[in-house]
Amino acid sequence: MAFSRSVATVGFFTLLSRLLGFVRDLVTANLLGVGPVADAYIVAQRLPNMFRALFAEGAVDSTFVPIYTRKKRQEAPAEVAVFVNHIFTILVLVLLPLTILAILLMPWVIRLIAPGFADDPQRFNLAVTYGSITFGYLLLVSVTALQGGLLNANRHFAPFAIAPVILNAIMIAGLLYAKWEGLEAGLIGSWALIAGGVAQCAWLYVYCRRQGLSLGFAWPRWTSDVRRFFKLVGPGVIGISADQIHLLVSTILASTLPSGAIAALYYADRVNQLPFGVIGGAIATTLLPVLTHHIAARETKETTHHFSRAIEIALLVSLPVGLVLLLAAEPLIRILFQHGAFDAENTRSTAQALASYALAIPAYMMVRILNMRFFAHEDTKTPVLVTFIAVLANGGAAWLLKPSLGHVGIALAFTFALWVNAVCLSFLLWQRGQFRVDRTLKRHLPRLAGAAAIMGGVLMVSVRLNESLSEVLVLPDFIYDLVVLGIRLGVSGMAYLAVLDMLGVARLSDIKKLLKRA
């Protein structure tokens, strides 16, 4: 139950962050819609976030946390602090010149990640302007990620989970200020990202100092642990950032499509990222230090238990959420985004992409969990090989599907690649004898699938509510959509929970206790 509470705690704050992120995206969609300005702004925002996943969170999650956890268990606090300061110093020395160089070469960077913009001067020039501002976020978020990794490894999960809440609140304020003052929303939003990055760093700096975990500069020394860190960090970065690499492939291909394709994929991905980030991120954040601890102590039973519970929690949530995003994509996008510059055609194209992305949710959850299992064994190379295979699958599928399906084909290729990734990782763990799950999970898996199937059936049948209620309820379109979708989700959700309770997979009383404790 302690692991479940940790997942719920991180998940709660991540959910709050994602909800604020939705508000930010609603404001962005209202101001920019789906067009050339939106495409440029989204590429500029995605650029530092992609490198953040590669250099910051990837390095911290895949390599720093396992080594730090082992050292904390075996060595004196002073020796552990020296290692932390070495990594912090090297991180700054690498990323500071990289950031400056990227800003100076931003026109060529945009040509690389969005080659289709080169034929569209408006999108290209805007992307260069916005990207030159937003890329500074890379260094800020890298320091934030290292601070968060320290706190997570010491089982202080909440502060790092709160940090994105601060970022999103500042970005929302910046966009609203631009709207009220009649300023250029893309430009103000880019500077708001930098301000949010500074605030995140300051927040975690204060909390780390309170816990005696503050970072400091030290003369870099090539110790055995530092050598091991850099030996593992390259493969680990690629392995944990598989979804970002897939999104980069999608962005490159979508830039060659007509204006609006990138924005439609982005808004669909943002909705899809709610379960990705809330559940997948929460499980991965809490699972890695726990698995590392039990594997180092050779506690096989505890390792199997936590690995099984992580898979069970992931499927318990991802199956119903995936069904909702698949079967109710259009009304959901219409309610969330169809305001201001975001019109009905934008809703249709975004909903098509969302339905395609929804099929990847269970696969994404499994990839995060399986990667953590490899990283806990300090194996970062295997996930890289699998990521390489998945990227090839993504590019090949997108190349085949894009001519006939456009941006929807790109979304389907992304989904296919994640399933390839999940299957390959599972097979390799099984070959090594490390894909061990307990009897509880084996008993619950078919029951989870059955409950999800019943929920999907209820969702499909409830589509007829649109026809029936339209004759009874005379409401504005937005309110009507909200009421009908709320009824559909409520009925199907209750059906899912009732079946889970009846089959003994998840008792309603246990879920209430878990939420109360979280």
PDB file of C-alpha atoms in Angstrom, residues 9 41 62 100 117 161 173 205 252 289 299 307 318 327 331 338 377 382 408 419 430 444 461 466-467 471 486:
ATOM      1  CA  THR A   9       0.702  11.353  -4.231  1.00  0.00           C
ATOM      2  CA  TYR A  41       5.009  28.400 -31.348  1.00  0.00           C
ATOM      3  CA  SER A  62      18.085   6.326 -16.049  1.00  0.00           C
ATOM      4  CA  ILE A 100      24.341  29.205 -26.221  1.00  0.00           C
ATOM      5  CA  PHE A 117       9.144  25.296 -42.524  1.00  0.00           C
ATOM      6  CA  ALA A 161       5.697  16.869  -8.695  1.00  0.00           C
ATOM      7  CA  ALA A 173      -0.521  34.249 -16.507  1.00  0.00           C
ATOM      8  CA  TYR A 205      16.473  24.901  -4.329  1.00  0.00           C
ATOM      9  CA  ILE A 252       9.717  16.386 -38.860  1.00  0.00           C
ATOM     10  CA  PRO A 289      14.228   3.967  -6.431  1.00  0.00           C
ATOM     11  CA  GLU A 299      15.092  -9.092  -2.181  1.00  0.00           C
ATOM     12  CA  PHE A 307       6.976  -4.711 -10.383  1.00  0.00           C
ATOM     13  CA  SER A 318      -4.763   3.073 -18.896  1.00  0.00           C
ATOM     14  CA  LEU A 327     -14.525   6.432 -28.403  1.00  0.00           C
ATOM     15  CA  PRO A 331     -16.887  15.652 -28.158  1.00  0.00           C
ATOM     16  CA  GLN A 338     -13.432  24.690 -29.890  1.00  0.00           C
ATOM     17  CA  HIS A 377      19.688  -3.306 -12.973  1.00  0.00           C
ATOM     18  CA  THR A 382      19.127  -2.647 -23.984  1.00  0.00           C
ATOM     19  CA  VAL A 408      -3.603  10.728 -38.792  1.00  0.00           C
ATOM     20  CA  TRP A 419       3.659  -1.185 -29.168  1.00  0.00           C
ATOM     21  CA  TRP A 430      11.330 -12.621 -20.173  1.00  0.00           C
ATOM     22  CA  HIS A 444      -6.317  -9.966 -12.239  1.00  0.00           C
ATOM     23  CA  VAL A 461     -24.015   2.099 -26.877  1.00  0.00           C
ATOM     24  CA  ASN A 466     -26.940  12.273 -28.553  1.00  0.00           C
ATOM     25  CA  GLU A 467     -30.024  11.473 -30.584  1.00  0.00           C
ATOM     26  CA  GLU A 471     -35.110  16.032 -28.462  1.00  0.00           C
ATOM     27  CA  GLY A 486     -20.581  13.642 -18.544  1.00  0.00           C
TER      28      GLY A 486
END
